[in-house]
Amino acid sequence: MVFLRPILAQTQSIRRFSTAKLRDILSKDIQITPSKTLKSIPPNKDLVFGQSFADHMLEIDWNNKSGWEAPRIKEYGNLSIAPSATVFHYGLECFEGMKAYKDRNGTIRMFRPDMNMNRFLKSCQRLTLPEFNKEELLECIKKLLLVDQRWIPSERGYSLYLRPTAIATQESLGVGPSSKSKIFVINCPVGPYYKTGFAAVSLSATSHYVRAWPGGTGDAKVGGNYAPGIRPQMEVGQKGYAQNLWLFGENDNLTEVGTMNLFVFWKNAQGEVELVTPPLDGTILPGVTRDSILSLARLWGEFKVSERNVTMPEVTQAIDEGRLLEMFGAGTAAIVSPIKNIFYKGRDWPIPLDPKDSSSQAGALTKRFADTIMSIQYGEVEHEWSVVVKQ
Amino acid sequence: MVFLRPILAQTQSIRRFSTAKLRDILSKDIQITPSKTLKSIPPNKDLVFGQSFADHMLEIDWNNKSGWEAPRIKEYGNLSIAPSATVFHYGLECFEGMKAYKDRNGTIRMFRPDMNMNRFLKSCQRLTLPEFNKEELLECIKKLLLVDQRWIPSERGYSLYLRPTAIATQESLGVGPSSKSKIFVINCPVGPYYKTGFAAVSLSATSHYVRAWPGGTGDAKVGGNYAPGIRPQMEVGQKGYAQNLWLFGENDNLTEVGTMNLFVFWKNAQGEVELVTPPLDGTILPGVTRDSILSLARLWGEFKVSERNVTMPEVTQAIDEGRLLEMFGAGTAAIVSPIKNIFYKGRDWPIPLDPKDSSSQAGALTKRFADTIMSIQYGEVEHEWSVVVKQ
């Protein structure tokens, strides 16, 4: 199987579907209708990911006659959508996950939101959902953040998770580009992924189910990438594993873990200390945390940093030879997720955590990435990745 | 790349997600609230697929505490769904396409609805959507048909298209099985796919985009299979081709055409007259029309009938050697869709239609399948595939 050129890189052909003549999103036109009743905010200790939503949401409707309508910030509430809308039938939907933080001065910050807007646009283009001005959408999201700012937790480790979503709302069963669509943004306060320090996870290497394929949509954040992974996760969950380690191809290439990108830190077969993550070949989601980790590691210049394929046999050989140092997942929810074990070919393969501290649930490099990124997210060090939202 | 065992065949492991202790769908509990105002039915000549919906819809809600609630037939109208519902984010949705017909006596008939119910259940199982009693759901659909029977066209070739759909409605952003879901059925009158006789289509062979892969969901009718195919269709459409001919693998195996199954009728390399369609290896949707065509051809016993892989190089060689007889797509919407041309490797390859009639847009076998299946659907010949809906 020859790997194909990632489809999202072909921006020339995407341009042909541009809706440039239609009205674009204009943040200055935003209509804000504050909710009449404000909800009580759950205590930080009670937060469960994605279950409590803030008072407001952002909605922007589009149609193929006039383009984007005026953005609206209004009370969080149900959408009224025709049962024939293509979002219910053909998976015409994509989304982003991003966070807003309060630093110790109470300033609202976002983390590399331009990368989320870039990827959101590319996901929409892949599905022929309408294009939009990324800066203007981000401005609208910032206005939503200001309206809902009391929902942004102040405590370090806590944040307001933002979920921009695009759905097709055309009321027709034809399989084709949608004549109507909607972007909405909802937000919910979330706690740290590991409330009491890291908890390393056991994975089950999975090749029977395949997450993504060349020529598919593995490099776009589209809804259809996620539903098929739930059953595989339940199946390994019943055997005591937290997540699937998604393999690909006859060489059992590592690709992703659950819904996160994957990193291997090891002394490679040539004896070099190296941080490796699978390349953006069209099957890998271009994660913001993934990119941040690669950038930091390259800046530090302390070890080799590679985007290339790694196979499970290479990993198990490194374990056998004592060369594997750390493995972790990377994503917006957890920043990093240390891995302690992989089930593969009928046995469990232990992954080292911290050789200097047997009680530790994460290796030194894993922790260093988490600390460095958090210190940027919470404005403890000045960095261009942390974007202040002005009142 | 080794083909894996189709995942849907593993019924043992599916059982573990069964919700057997919860209340199942019970058609006797159905609550019918007739619409107060009935719409006017568009004239047959104005029907466009999937745009006009009948007066009523069926809705059945499920939750993981008590199971299926009483089915409801009510006025067709918008769904009110939380923006956090997992159907909008993770593609937790699947559907069916089936039709109801009126025969010349005014009797309402369906075509092999048990096959649609079987596949609908398997699609739900693949996505961890709740299971249901297939016979009871079909009973509810029949009741909907009776309530909306004035919408079933009487003219041969016309029918009422039914769209059973399952969506996840859990109001939480966690990626996992949904605690709430909904089945709804909407229906719309549709005309014959070819109003003025067959119109053969030109295809563009597509390997750059891949519709389905082993370990994915190509054999389930899930939403996420469809959205990724829209952009590829637009791209070939701009070059004058009606649909993608989806290839797979390094040998350019034929798989499906657009959203239809694919058949090749030829004299094969061994000189045998043979009807071939790609096998149900996990990447192919198990189409009801596909199965019907195979069954009819095997019953006729006039030529070899095979479910096996065919490659594009085999097809072009057959064209060069004058061995290719006919090619067609097969699906519920069109029954059969004759193919006249395939663009592959930089050139157009003409596919024969009817050598005895240069003005014909379909080959003799293609037409015979269409005629035979229609005569069953409209009750002109008695056949167990045609199921009468009793008043």
Short mmCIF file of C-alpha atoms in Angstrom, two decimals, chain A residues 3-388:
data_model
loop_
_atom_site.label_atom_id
_atom_site.label_comp_id
_atom_site.label_asym_id
_atom_site.label_seq_id
_atom_site.Cartn_x
_atom_site.Cartn_y
_atom_site.Cartn_z
CA PHE A 3 0.86 6.26 1.01
CA LEU A 4 -0.81 9.00 -0.93
CA ARG A 5 -0.21 12.71 -0.72
CA PRO A 6 -2.32 14.10 2.11
CA ILE A 7 -5.51 15.43 0.59
CA LEU A 8 -5.71 18.47 2.80
CA ALA A 9 -2.44 19.73 1.36
CA GLN A 10 -4.05 20.23 -2.04
CA THR A 11 -5.22 23.76 -1.45
CA GLN A 12 -5.42 24.59 -5.15
CA SER A 13 -8.39 22.33 -5.77
CA ILE A 14 -10.05 23.48 -2.56
CA ARG A 15 -10.20 27.04 -3.91
CA ARG A 16 -12.65 26.00 -6.57
CA PHE A 17 -15.28 25.40 -3.89
CA SER A 18 -14.70 28.82 -2.39
CA THR A 19 -17.80 30.90 -1.67
CA ALA A 20 -15.90 34.15 -1.99
CA LYS A 21 -18.77 36.15 -3.51
CA LEU A 22 -21.11 35.43 -0.63
CA ARG A 23 -21.15 37.40 2.61
CA ASP A 24 -18.42 36.29 5.02
CA ILE A 25 -18.56 36.17 8.79
CA LEU A 26 -18.33 39.69 10.22
CA SER A 27 -17.68 39.91 13.94
CA LYS A 28 -18.75 43.57 14.02
CA ASP A 29 -22.30 42.50 13.12
CA ILE A 30 -22.59 40.24 16.14
CA GLN A 31 -25.93 40.35 17.97
CA ILE A 32 -25.64 39.66 21.68
CA THR A 33 -28.80 38.68 23.56
CA PRO A 34 -27.78 37.98 27.15
CA SER A 35 -29.55 35.15 28.91
CA LYS A 36 -32.19 36.39 31.36
CA THR A 37 -31.34 33.75 33.92
CA LEU A 38 -27.78 32.79 34.70
CA LYS A 39 -26.99 29.26 35.82
CA SER A 40 -25.00 28.45 38.92
CA ILE A 41 -21.49 27.32 38.11
CA PRO A 42 -20.61 23.84 39.41
CA PRO A 43 -17.75 23.72 41.95
CA ASN A 44 -14.42 22.85 40.32
CA LYS A 45 -14.30 19.52 42.13
CA ASP A 46 -17.58 18.40 40.51
CA LEU A 47 -16.63 19.13 36.90
CA VAL A 48 -16.95 16.26 34.44
CA PHE A 49 -15.66 16.81 30.91
CA GLY A 50 -18.32 18.10 28.55
CA GLN A 51 -21.35 17.88 30.82
CA SER A 52 -21.94 21.41 32.19
CA PHE A 53 -22.41 24.16 29.66
CA ALA A 54 -22.06 27.88 30.16
CA ASP A 55 -24.96 30.33 29.85
CA HIS A 56 -24.43 31.29 26.23
CA MET A 57 -23.59 29.94 22.83
CA LEU A 58 -22.54 31.43 19.50
CA GLU A 59 -24.53 30.62 16.35
CA ILE A 60 -23.80 31.67 12.78
CA ASP A 61 -26.03 30.46 9.94
CA TRP A 62 -25.07 30.18 6.29
CA ASN A 63 -26.97 29.63 3.08
CA ASN A 64 -25.73 29.34 -0.47
CA LYS A 65 -27.75 32.34 -1.64
CA SER A 66 -26.38 35.07 0.60
CA GLY A 67 -23.60 33.51 2.67
CA TRP A 68 -23.03 34.00 6.39
CA GLU A 69 -25.72 35.75 8.41
CA ALA A 70 -24.98 37.98 11.39
CA PRO A 71 -23.35 36.05 14.27
CA ARG A 72 -25.58 35.66 17.33
CA ILE A 73 -24.64 35.14 20.97
CA LYS A 74 -27.69 33.87 22.83
CA GLU A 75 -28.76 31.66 25.66
CA TYR A 76 -27.41 28.10 25.46
CA GLY A 77 -30.27 25.91 24.30
CA ASN A 78 -31.57 23.29 21.93
CA LEU A 79 -31.24 23.58 18.18
CA SER A 80 -34.41 23.19 16.12
CA ILE A 81 -33.37 21.26 13.02
CA ALA A 82 -35.35 19.44 10.34
CA PRO A 83 -35.14 15.63 10.52
CA SER A 84 -34.14 15.70 6.85
CA ALA A 85 -31.07 17.87 7.59
CA THR A 86 -27.98 16.28 6.10
CA VAL A 87 -26.09 16.44 9.41
CA PHE A 88 -28.34 13.63 10.70
CA HIS A 89 -27.82 11.37 7.68
CA TYR A 90 -24.45 11.82 6.01
CA GLY A 91 -22.08 12.89 8.77
CA LEU A 92 -21.73 16.42 7.39
CA GLU A 93 -20.17 17.80 10.57
CA CYS A 94 -16.76 18.77 11.91
CA PHE A 95 -15.52 20.41 15.08
CA GLU A 96 -12.65 21.84 17.09
CA GLY A 97 -11.53 21.57 20.68
CA MET A 98 -9.77 24.52 22.31
CA LYS A 99 -9.52 26.11 25.73
CA ALA A 100 -9.59 29.48 27.46
CA TYR A 101 -7.65 30.10 30.67
CA LYS A 102 -7.51 32.75 33.39
CA ASP A 103 -4.02 33.69 34.47
CA ARG A 104 -3.16 34.75 38.04
CA ASN A 105 -4.06 38.37 37.15
CA GLY A 106 -7.50 37.32 35.93
CA THR A 107 -6.56 37.93 32.31
CA ILE A 108 -8.31 35.66 29.80
CA ARG A 109 -5.95 33.73 27.54
CA MET A 110 -6.29 31.25 24.68
CA PHE A 111 -3.66 28.82 23.44
CA ARG A 112 -2.73 29.00 19.73
CA PRO A 113 -6.34 29.57 18.61
CA ASP A 114 -5.14 30.36 15.07
CA MET A 115 -4.17 26.69 14.70
CA ASN A 116 -7.69 25.58 15.62
CA MET A 117 -9.20 28.04 13.16
CA ASN A 118 -6.87 26.79 10.39
CA ARG A 119 -7.80 23.18 11.03
CA PHE A 120 -11.51 23.97 11.38
CA LEU A 121 -11.46 25.60 7.95
CA LYS A 122 -9.63 22.64 6.43
CA SER A 123 -12.11 20.19 7.97
CA CYS A 124 -14.99 22.23 6.50
CA GLN A 125 -13.29 22.27 3.09
CA ARG A 126 -12.81 18.51 3.14
CA LEU A 127 -16.57 18.04 3.65
CA THR A 128 -17.65 20.90 1.32
CA LEU A 129 -19.04 22.81 4.30
CA PRO A 130 -18.81 26.57 3.66
CA GLU A 131 -15.55 28.45 4.09
CA PHE A 132 -15.22 31.42 6.44
CA ASN A 133 -12.84 34.15 7.50
CA LYS A 134 -10.81 32.58 10.29
CA GLU A 135 -9.89 35.83 12.05
CA GLU A 136 -13.50 36.98 12.11
CA LEU A 137 -14.73 33.68 13.53
CA LEU A 138 -12.06 33.87 16.22
CA GLU A 139 -13.21 37.41 17.05
CA CYS A 140 -16.75 36.08 17.52
CA ILE A 141 -15.46 33.32 19.78
CA LYS A 142 -13.56 35.89 21.85
CA LYS A 143 -16.78 37.87 22.27
CA LEU A 144 -18.51 34.71 23.47
CA LEU A 145 -15.67 34.22 25.96
CA LEU A 146 -16.15 37.74 27.30
CA VAL A 147 -19.93 37.23 27.69
CA ASP A 148 -19.32 33.91 29.49
CA GLN A 149 -16.12 34.90 31.28
CA ARG A 150 -17.45 34.09 34.75
CA TRP A 151 -17.40 30.46 33.57
CA ILE A 152 -13.63 30.46 33.04
CA PRO A 153 -12.16 28.88 36.18
CA SER A 154 -9.40 30.77 37.96
CA GLU A 155 -7.60 27.76 39.37
CA ARG A 156 -4.50 26.54 37.55
CA GLY A 157 -5.24 23.34 35.65
CA TYR A 158 -8.88 24.33 35.12
CA SER A 159 -10.13 25.99 31.96
CA LEU A 160 -13.15 26.68 29.77
CA TYR A 161 -13.30 24.15 26.94
CA LEU A 162 -14.65 25.61 23.68
CA ARG A 163 -16.31 23.46 21.06
CA PRO A 164 -16.71 25.16 17.65
CA THR A 165 -18.87 22.88 15.48
CA ALA A 166 -20.03 23.08 11.86
CA ILE A 167 -23.11 21.15 10.72
CA ALA A 168 -25.04 20.88 7.45
CA THR A 169 -28.69 21.87 7.83
CA GLN A 170 -30.03 21.48 4.28
CA GLU A 171 -33.50 19.94 4.44
CA SER A 172 -33.04 17.40 1.69
CA LEU A 173 -31.83 13.81 1.47
CA GLY A 174 -29.67 14.30 -1.61
CA VAL A 175 -26.02 13.40 -1.04
CA GLY A 176 -24.18 16.57 -2.03
CA PRO A 177 -22.91 19.92 -0.76
CA SER A 178 -25.36 21.42 1.70
CA SER A 179 -27.28 24.55 0.69
CA LYS A 180 -27.55 25.56 4.37
CA SER A 181 -25.23 25.15 7.30
CA LYS A 182 -24.51 26.39 10.78
CA ILE A 183 -21.47 27.04 12.92
CA PHE A 184 -22.12 26.99 16.64
CA VAL A 185 -19.77 27.28 19.60
CA ILE A 186 -20.62 25.93 23.02
CA ASN A 187 -18.36 25.99 26.04
CA CYS A 188 -17.99 24.11 29.28
CA PRO A 189 -15.72 24.45 32.30
CA VAL A 190 -13.34 21.52 32.66
CA GLY A 191 -10.94 20.33 35.29
CA PRO A 192 -7.45 18.96 34.88
CA TYR A 193 -7.36 15.61 33.17
CA TYR A 194 -5.41 14.19 36.11
CA LYS A 195 -6.87 15.66 39.29
CA THR A 196 -4.41 13.98 41.62
CA GLY A 197 -1.31 13.89 39.47
CA PHE A 198 -0.70 11.80 36.38
CA ALA A 199 -2.28 8.36 35.93
CA ALA A 200 -0.50 6.37 33.27
CA VAL A 201 -2.72 4.24 31.01
CA SER A 202 -2.63 0.73 29.58
CA LEU A 203 -3.32 0.43 25.87
CA SER A 204 -4.32 -2.43 23.61
CA ALA A 205 -2.68 -2.33 20.18
CA THR A 206 -5.48 -2.51 17.61
CA SER A 207 -5.12 -3.50 13.98
CA HIS A 208 -8.43 -5.32 13.50
CA TYR A 209 -10.26 -1.99 13.54
CA VAL A 210 -8.50 0.76 11.61
CA ARG A 211 -8.98 4.42 12.59
CA ALA A 212 -7.94 6.10 9.36
CA TRP A 213 -6.67 5.29 5.89
CA PRO A 214 -4.78 7.14 3.13
CA GLY A 215 -7.39 8.92 1.01
CA GLY A 216 -9.80 9.07 3.97
CA THR A 217 -10.35 11.82 6.53
CA GLY A 218 -7.86 10.94 9.29
CA ASP A 219 -6.21 14.36 8.99
CA ALA A 220 -9.48 16.29 9.38
CA LYS A 221 -11.50 16.69 12.58
CA VAL A 222 -14.75 15.33 11.14
CA GLY A 223 -17.48 13.57 13.08
CA GLY A 224 -17.25 10.37 11.09
CA ASN A 225 -13.73 9.72 12.44
CA TYR A 226 -15.02 9.31 15.99
CA ALA A 227 -18.16 7.13 16.11
CA PRO A 228 -16.37 4.08 14.62
CA GLY A 229 -13.78 4.18 17.45
CA ILE A 230 -16.28 3.83 20.30
CA ARG A 231 -16.96 0.14 19.88
CA PRO A 232 -13.25 -0.76 19.66
CA GLN A 233 -12.67 1.21 22.87
CA MET A 234 -15.49 -0.65 24.63
CA GLU A 235 -14.05 -3.96 23.50
CA VAL A 236 -10.58 -3.28 24.91
CA GLY A 237 -12.15 -1.62 27.95
CA GLN A 238 -13.81 -4.91 28.84
CA LYS A 239 -10.33 -6.43 28.94
CA GLY A 240 -9.03 -3.71 31.24
CA TYR A 241 -7.31 -1.41 28.75
CA ALA A 242 -8.04 2.30 28.73
CA GLN A 243 -7.67 2.97 25.03
CA ASN A 244 -6.84 1.57 21.60
CA LEU A 245 -3.36 2.07 20.26
CA TRP A 246 -4.28 2.40 16.59
CA LEU A 247 -1.91 0.51 14.30
CA PHE A 248 -1.83 0.73 10.52
CA GLY A 249 -0.55 -1.44 7.73
CA GLU A 250 1.27 -4.71 7.46
CA ASN A 251 4.22 -3.42 9.49
CA ASP A 252 1.97 -2.41 12.41
CA ASN A 253 2.86 1.27 12.25
CA LEU A 254 1.86 3.25 15.32
CA THR A 255 -0.56 6.07 14.43
CA GLU A 256 -2.65 7.50 17.29
CA VAL A 257 -3.88 6.51 20.74
CA GLY A 258 -7.63 6.82 21.40
CA THR A 259 -8.34 10.36 20.20
CA MET A 260 -4.80 11.66 20.83
CA ASN A 261 -1.54 11.92 18.92
CA LEU A 262 1.27 9.63 19.99
CA PHE A 263 4.92 10.17 20.98
CA VAL A 264 7.75 7.68 21.54
CA PHE A 265 10.90 8.77 23.41
CA TRP A 266 13.70 6.25 23.14
CA LYS A 267 17.27 5.46 22.28
CA ASN A 268 16.71 4.36 18.69
CA ALA A 269 18.36 1.39 16.95
CA GLN A 270 21.27 3.69 15.97
CA GLY A 271 21.84 4.60 19.61
CA GLU A 272 20.52 8.17 19.27
CA VAL A 273 18.17 9.62 21.89
CA GLU A 274 15.11 10.51 19.82
CA LEU A 275 11.55 11.78 20.20
CA VAL A 276 9.39 10.35 17.42
CA THR A 277 5.81 10.93 16.36
CA PRO A 278 4.08 9.56 13.24
CA PRO A 279 4.21 11.91 10.23
CA LEU A 280 1.28 13.96 8.89
CA ASP A 281 0.77 11.60 5.94
CA GLY A 282 -2.99 12.10 5.73
CA THR A 283 -3.94 9.53 8.38
CA ILE A 284 -2.84 11.57 11.42
CA LEU A 285 -4.74 14.46 12.98
CA PRO A 286 -2.47 17.54 12.97
CA GLY A 287 -2.80 18.18 16.69
CA VAL A 288 -2.09 21.57 18.23
CA THR A 289 -0.45 19.90 21.23
CA ARG A 290 1.50 17.63 18.86
CA ASP A 291 2.85 20.65 17.03
CA SER A 292 3.63 22.42 20.30
CA ILE A 293 5.59 19.46 21.64
CA LEU A 294 7.61 19.15 18.42
CA SER A 295 8.35 22.89 18.44
CA LEU A 296 9.47 22.88 22.08
CA ALA A 297 11.65 19.80 21.60
CA ARG A 298 13.29 21.31 18.52
CA LEU A 299 13.87 24.58 20.37
CA TRP A 300 15.49 22.75 23.29
CA GLY A 301 17.79 20.91 20.86
CA GLU A 302 18.69 18.28 23.44
CA PHE A 303 17.77 15.19 21.42
CA LYS A 304 16.80 14.18 17.93
CA VAL A 305 13.20 15.03 16.96
CA SER A 306 11.58 13.02 14.17
CA GLU A 307 8.25 12.85 12.37
CA ARG A 308 8.41 9.39 10.88
CA ASN A 309 6.79 6.00 11.06
CA VAL A 310 7.55 3.69 13.99
CA THR A 311 6.38 0.08 14.07
CA MET A 312 5.23 -2.00 17.04
CA PRO A 313 8.05 -4.55 16.44
CA GLU A 314 10.54 -1.68 16.74
CA VAL A 315 8.90 -0.62 20.00
CA THR A 316 8.89 -4.12 21.50
CA GLN A 317 12.51 -4.63 20.45
CA ALA A 318 13.42 -1.36 22.16
CA ILE A 319 11.60 -2.55 25.29
CA ASP A 320 13.49 -5.86 25.20
CA GLU A 321 16.79 -4.03 24.81
CA GLY A 322 16.04 -1.44 27.49
CA ARG A 323 16.10 1.42 24.99
CA LEU A 324 12.52 2.65 25.39
CA LEU A 325 12.42 5.69 27.69
CA GLU A 326 8.85 7.04 27.63
CA MET A 327 5.65 6.98 25.59
CA PHE A 328 2.71 9.35 25.81
CA GLY A 329 -0.39 10.58 24.07
CA ALA A 330 -0.84 14.30 23.35
CA GLY A 331 -4.02 16.33 22.94
CA THR A 332 -5.95 19.37 24.12
CA ALA A 333 -7.87 17.59 26.89
CA ALA A 334 -4.90 16.14 28.82
CA ILE A 335 -1.92 17.92 27.19
CA VAL A 336 0.01 14.64 27.70
CA SER A 337 -1.17 11.20 28.76
CA PRO A 338 1.62 8.87 29.93
CA ILE A 339 1.49 5.24 28.78
CA LYS A 340 2.55 2.42 31.08
CA ASN A 341 1.67 -0.71 29.13
CA ILE A 342 0.74 -1.96 25.67
CA PHE A 343 -1.00 -5.26 24.92
CA TYR A 344 0.37 -6.57 21.63
CA LYS A 345 0.60 -10.04 20.05
CA GLY A 346 -0.85 -11.81 23.06
CA ARG A 347 1.16 -10.20 25.84
CA ASP A 348 1.54 -7.02 27.84
CA TRP A 349 4.59 -4.90 27.13
CA PRO A 350 5.53 -2.62 30.03
CA ILE A 351 6.49 0.95 29.10
CA PRO A 352 8.90 2.73 31.46
CA LEU A 353 7.60 5.68 33.47
CA ASP A 354 10.19 7.32 35.70
CA PRO A 355 13.23 5.12 36.47
CA LYS A 356 14.29 7.54 39.25
CA ASP A 357 10.93 7.44 41.04
CA SER A 358 9.03 4.15 41.07
CA SER A 359 5.91 5.88 42.43
CA SER A 360 5.77 8.35 39.55
CA GLN A 361 3.12 7.93 36.89
CA ALA A 362 4.94 9.90 34.21
CA GLY A 363 8.45 10.15 32.83
CA ALA A 364 10.61 13.25 33.19
CA LEU A 365 10.19 14.35 29.57
CA THR A 366 6.42 13.78 29.62
CA LYS A 367 6.15 15.92 32.75
CA ARG A 368 8.43 18.60 31.30
CA PHE A 369 6.19 19.01 28.24
CA ALA A 370 3.09 19.23 30.45
CA ASP A 371 4.69 21.80 32.76
CA THR A 372 6.10 23.91 29.95
CA ILE A 373 2.86 24.02 28.00
CA MET A 374 0.77 24.74 31.10
CA SER A 375 3.09 27.57 32.11
CA ILE A 376 2.50 29.12 28.67
CA GLN A 377 -1.27 28.49 28.76
CA TYR A 378 -1.61 30.16 32.17
CA GLY A 379 0.60 33.11 31.20
CA GLU A 380 3.34 32.28 33.71
CA VAL A 381 5.90 32.75 30.98
CA GLU A 382 5.38 35.15 28.12
CA HIS A 383 5.01 33.31 24.83
CA GLU A 384 3.42 34.13 21.48
CA TRP A 385 1.30 30.96 21.74
CA SER A 386 -0.67 32.49 24.61
CA VAL A 387 -3.16 34.98 23.17
CA VAL A 388 -4.68 37.53 25.56
#
